[in-house]
C-alpha positions as a LaTeX table, in Angstrom:
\begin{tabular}{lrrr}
\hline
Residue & $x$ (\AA) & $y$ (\AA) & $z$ (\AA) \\
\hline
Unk1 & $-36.34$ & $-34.64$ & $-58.04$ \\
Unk2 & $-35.07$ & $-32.61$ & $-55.45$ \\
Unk3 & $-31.11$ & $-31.64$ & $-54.90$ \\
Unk4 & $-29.61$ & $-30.59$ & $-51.66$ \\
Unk5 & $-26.76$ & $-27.96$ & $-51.47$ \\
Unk6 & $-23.45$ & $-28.63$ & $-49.32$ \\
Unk7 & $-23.90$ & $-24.46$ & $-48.04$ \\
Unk8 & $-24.67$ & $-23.97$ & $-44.40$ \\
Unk9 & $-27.59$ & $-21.88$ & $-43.80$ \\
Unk10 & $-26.81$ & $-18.26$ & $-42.58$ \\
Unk11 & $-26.90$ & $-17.71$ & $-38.81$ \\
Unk12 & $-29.55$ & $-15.54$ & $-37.65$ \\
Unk13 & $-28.70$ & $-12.35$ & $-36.15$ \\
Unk14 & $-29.90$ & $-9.99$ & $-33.80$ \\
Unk15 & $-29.98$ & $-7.13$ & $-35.34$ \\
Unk16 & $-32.97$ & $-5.69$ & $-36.73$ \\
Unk17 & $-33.50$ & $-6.08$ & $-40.31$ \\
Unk18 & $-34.99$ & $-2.13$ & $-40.87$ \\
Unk19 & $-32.42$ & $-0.50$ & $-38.15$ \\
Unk20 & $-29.96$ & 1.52 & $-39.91$ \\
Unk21 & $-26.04$ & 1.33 & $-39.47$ \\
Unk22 & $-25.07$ & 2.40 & $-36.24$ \\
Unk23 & $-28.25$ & 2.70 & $-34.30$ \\
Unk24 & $-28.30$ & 2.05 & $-30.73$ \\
Unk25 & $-31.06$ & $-1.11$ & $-30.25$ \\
Unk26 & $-32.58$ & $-1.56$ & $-27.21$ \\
Unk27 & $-34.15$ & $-5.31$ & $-26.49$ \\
Unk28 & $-36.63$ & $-6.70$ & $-24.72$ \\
Unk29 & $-36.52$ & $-9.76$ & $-22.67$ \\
Unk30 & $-38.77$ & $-13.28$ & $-24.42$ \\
Unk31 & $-37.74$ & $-15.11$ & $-21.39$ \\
Unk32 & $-41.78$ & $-15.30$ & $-20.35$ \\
Unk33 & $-42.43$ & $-19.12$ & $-20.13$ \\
Unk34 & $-46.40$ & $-18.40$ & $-18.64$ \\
Unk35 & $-47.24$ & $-17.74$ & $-22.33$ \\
Unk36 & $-46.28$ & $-21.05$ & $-23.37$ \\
Unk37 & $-46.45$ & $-22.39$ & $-20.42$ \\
Unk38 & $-50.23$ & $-21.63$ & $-20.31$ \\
Unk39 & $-50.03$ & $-22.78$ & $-24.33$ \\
Unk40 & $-48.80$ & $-26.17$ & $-23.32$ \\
Unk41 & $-50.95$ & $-26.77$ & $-20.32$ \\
Unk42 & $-53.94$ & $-26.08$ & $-22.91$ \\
Unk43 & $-52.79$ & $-28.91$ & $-25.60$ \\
Unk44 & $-52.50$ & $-31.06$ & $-22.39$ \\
Unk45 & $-56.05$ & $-30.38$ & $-21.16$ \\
Unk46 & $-57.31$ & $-31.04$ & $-24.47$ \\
Unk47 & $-55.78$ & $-34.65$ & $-24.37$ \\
Unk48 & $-57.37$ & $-35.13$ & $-20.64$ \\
Unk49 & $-60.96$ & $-34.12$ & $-21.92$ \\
Unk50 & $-60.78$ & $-36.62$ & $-24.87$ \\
Unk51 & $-59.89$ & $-38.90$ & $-22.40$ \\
Unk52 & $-57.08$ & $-40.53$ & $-24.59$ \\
Unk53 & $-54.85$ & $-40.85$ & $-21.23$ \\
Unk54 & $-55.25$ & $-41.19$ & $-17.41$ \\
Unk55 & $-54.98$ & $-38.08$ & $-15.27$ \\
Unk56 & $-51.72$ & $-39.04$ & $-13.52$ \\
Unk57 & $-50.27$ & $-38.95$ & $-16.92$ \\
Unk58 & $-51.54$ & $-36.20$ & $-18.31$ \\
Unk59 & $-50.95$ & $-34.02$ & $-14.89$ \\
Unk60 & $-47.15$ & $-35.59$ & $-15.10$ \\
Unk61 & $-46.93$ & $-34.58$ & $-18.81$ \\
Unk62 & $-47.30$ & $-30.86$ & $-18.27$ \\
Unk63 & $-45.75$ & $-30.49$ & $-15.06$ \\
Unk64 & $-42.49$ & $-32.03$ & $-17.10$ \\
Unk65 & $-43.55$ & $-29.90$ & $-20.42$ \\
Unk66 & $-43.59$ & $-26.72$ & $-18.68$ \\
Unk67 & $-40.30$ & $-27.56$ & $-17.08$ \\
Unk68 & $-38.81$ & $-28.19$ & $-20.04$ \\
Unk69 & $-39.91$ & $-25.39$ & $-21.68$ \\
Unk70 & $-38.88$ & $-23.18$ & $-18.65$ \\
Unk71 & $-35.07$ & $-24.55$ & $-18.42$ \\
Unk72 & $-34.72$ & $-23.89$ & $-22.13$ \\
Unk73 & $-36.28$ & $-20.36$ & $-22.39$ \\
Unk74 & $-34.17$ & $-19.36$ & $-18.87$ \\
Unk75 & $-30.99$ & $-21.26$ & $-20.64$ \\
Unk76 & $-30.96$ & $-19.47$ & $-23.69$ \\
Unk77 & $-32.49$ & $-15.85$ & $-23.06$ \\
Unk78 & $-33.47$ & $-14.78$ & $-26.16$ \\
Unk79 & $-33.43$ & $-11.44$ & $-26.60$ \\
Unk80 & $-35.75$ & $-9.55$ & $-29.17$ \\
Unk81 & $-35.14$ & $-5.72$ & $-30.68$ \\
Unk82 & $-38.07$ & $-3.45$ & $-29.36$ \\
Unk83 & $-36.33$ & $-0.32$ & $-30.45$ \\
Unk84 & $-33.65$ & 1.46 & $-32.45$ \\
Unk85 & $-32.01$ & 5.21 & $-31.69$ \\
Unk86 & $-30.79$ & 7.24 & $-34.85$ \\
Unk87 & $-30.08$ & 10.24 & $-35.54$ \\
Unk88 & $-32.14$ & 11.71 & $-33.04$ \\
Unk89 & $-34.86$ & 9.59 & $-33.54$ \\
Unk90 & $-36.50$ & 6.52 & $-31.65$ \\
Unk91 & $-38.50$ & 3.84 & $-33.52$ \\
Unk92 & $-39.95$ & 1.66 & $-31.81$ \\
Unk93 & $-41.05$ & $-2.01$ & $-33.27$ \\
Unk94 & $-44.52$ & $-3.26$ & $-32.78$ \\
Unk95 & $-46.56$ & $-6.51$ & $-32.77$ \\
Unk96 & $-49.35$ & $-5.55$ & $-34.79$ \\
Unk97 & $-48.91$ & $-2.13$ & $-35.15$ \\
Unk98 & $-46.92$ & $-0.51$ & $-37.70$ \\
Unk99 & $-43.31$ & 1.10 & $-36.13$ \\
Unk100 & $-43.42$ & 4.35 & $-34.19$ \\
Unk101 & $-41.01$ & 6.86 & $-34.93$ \\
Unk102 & $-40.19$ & 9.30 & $-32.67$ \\
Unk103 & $-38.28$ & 12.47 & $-33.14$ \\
Unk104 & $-36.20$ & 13.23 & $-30.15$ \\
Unk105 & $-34.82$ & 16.55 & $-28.51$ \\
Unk106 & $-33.05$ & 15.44 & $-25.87$ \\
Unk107 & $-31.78$ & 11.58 & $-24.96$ \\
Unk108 & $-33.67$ & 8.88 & $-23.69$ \\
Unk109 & $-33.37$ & 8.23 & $-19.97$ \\
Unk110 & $-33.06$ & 4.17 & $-19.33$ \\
Unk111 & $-34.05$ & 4.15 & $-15.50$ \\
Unk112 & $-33.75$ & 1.31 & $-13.07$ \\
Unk113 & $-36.69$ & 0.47 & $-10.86$ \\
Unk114 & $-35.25$ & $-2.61$ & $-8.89$ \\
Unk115 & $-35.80$ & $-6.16$ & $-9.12$ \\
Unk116 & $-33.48$ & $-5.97$ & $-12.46$ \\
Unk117 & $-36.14$ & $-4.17$ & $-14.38$ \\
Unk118 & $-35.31$ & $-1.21$ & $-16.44$ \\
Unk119 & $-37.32$ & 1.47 & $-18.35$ \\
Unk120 & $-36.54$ & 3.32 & $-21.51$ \\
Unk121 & $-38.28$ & 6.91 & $-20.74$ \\
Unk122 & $-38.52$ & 9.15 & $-23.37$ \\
Unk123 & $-40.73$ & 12.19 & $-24.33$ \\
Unk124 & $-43.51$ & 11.79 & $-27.23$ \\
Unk125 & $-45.24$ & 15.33 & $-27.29$ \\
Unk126 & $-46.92$ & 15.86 & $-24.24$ \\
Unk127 & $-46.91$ & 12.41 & $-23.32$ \\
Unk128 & $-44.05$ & 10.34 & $-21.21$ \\
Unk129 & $-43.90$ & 7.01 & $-22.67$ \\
Unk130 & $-41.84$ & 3.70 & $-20.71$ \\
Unk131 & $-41.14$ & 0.61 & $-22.41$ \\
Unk132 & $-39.31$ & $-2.16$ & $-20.27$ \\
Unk133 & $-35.87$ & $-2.86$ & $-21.80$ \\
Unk134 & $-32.84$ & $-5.23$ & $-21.37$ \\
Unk135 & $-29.75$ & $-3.18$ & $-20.01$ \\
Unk136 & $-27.14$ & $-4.59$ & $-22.30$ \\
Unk137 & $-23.20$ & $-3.57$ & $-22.33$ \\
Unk138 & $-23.93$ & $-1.45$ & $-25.36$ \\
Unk139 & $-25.62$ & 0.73 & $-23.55$ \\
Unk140 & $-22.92$ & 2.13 & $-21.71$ \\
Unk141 & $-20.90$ & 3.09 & $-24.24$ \\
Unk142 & $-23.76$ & 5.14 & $-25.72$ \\
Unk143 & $-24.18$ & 6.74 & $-22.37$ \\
Unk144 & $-21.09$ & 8.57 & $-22.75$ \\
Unk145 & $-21.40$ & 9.50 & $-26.28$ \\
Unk146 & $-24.39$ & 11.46 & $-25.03$ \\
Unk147 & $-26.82$ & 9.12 & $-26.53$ \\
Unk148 & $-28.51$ & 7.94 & $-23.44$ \\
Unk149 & $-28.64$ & 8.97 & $-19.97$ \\
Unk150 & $-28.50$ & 5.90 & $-17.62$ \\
Unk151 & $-30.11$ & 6.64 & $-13.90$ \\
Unk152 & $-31.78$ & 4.32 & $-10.84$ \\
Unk153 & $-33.97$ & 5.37 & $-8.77$ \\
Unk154 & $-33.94$ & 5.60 & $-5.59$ \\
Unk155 & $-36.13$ & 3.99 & $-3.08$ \\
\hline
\end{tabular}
């Protein structure tokens, strides 16, 4: 026997669950619908080669699925934490991979390339590593505390 509680589950957040108090996040954008896209078209082809339904309606199917899936990812643009600056020090969350920290001298540069994509640049020994970012309003308020320097390039 099972008993159900009256309380609302929590609303997620976007913060980070290791970032530490105050640390400027930078996000990346999940808006990709070919990844499911492509996901969807497979479970459809699978249903045409068993041959459970005509081709008209399995063609119709996931031309609607993918459109479906496409208005909802575009409506809701769901953003995911790639990285946190503290203290001097980038970390960056990975899939697989355990985080990379990176200890900082001077602040990150997010650049602008055109076509609304933006780079976080940064320094990692001899190295010059890019990761595409969101540019969100909290950026510029970390741009004039020093904590990022904000530039486009021109082309």
């Amino acid at each position: 026997m099972s008993t159900t509680s009256s309380k609302a589950l929590p609303t997620p957040q976007r913060q980070v669950p290791a970032a530490p108090e105050g640390a400027l996040i930078f996000y990346r954008d999940s808006r990709r619908p070919q990844g499911w896209g492509g996901f969807l078209l497979a479970l459809w082809m699978a249903i045409y080669i068993g041959q459970a339904l005509p081709l008209w309606i399995v063609v119709s199917g996931a031309l609607l699925t993918m459109l479906v899936v496409t208005v909802y990812i575009l409506k809701f643009r769901p953003l995911q934490a790639i990285a946190w600056l503290h203290n001097g020090q980038l970390t960056e969350q990975r899939f697989w991979l355990p985080k990379r920290v990176t200890a900082l001298n001077e602040p990150p540069q997010v650049v602008y390339y055109g076509d609304g994509e933006w780079l976080l640049q940064y320094p990692d020994g001899d190295q010059q590593r890019q990761t595409v970012v969101v540019f969100t309003d909290n950026l510029l308020p970390a741009e004039q505390q020093g904590k990022v320097v904000i530039r486009r390039i021109q082309s």
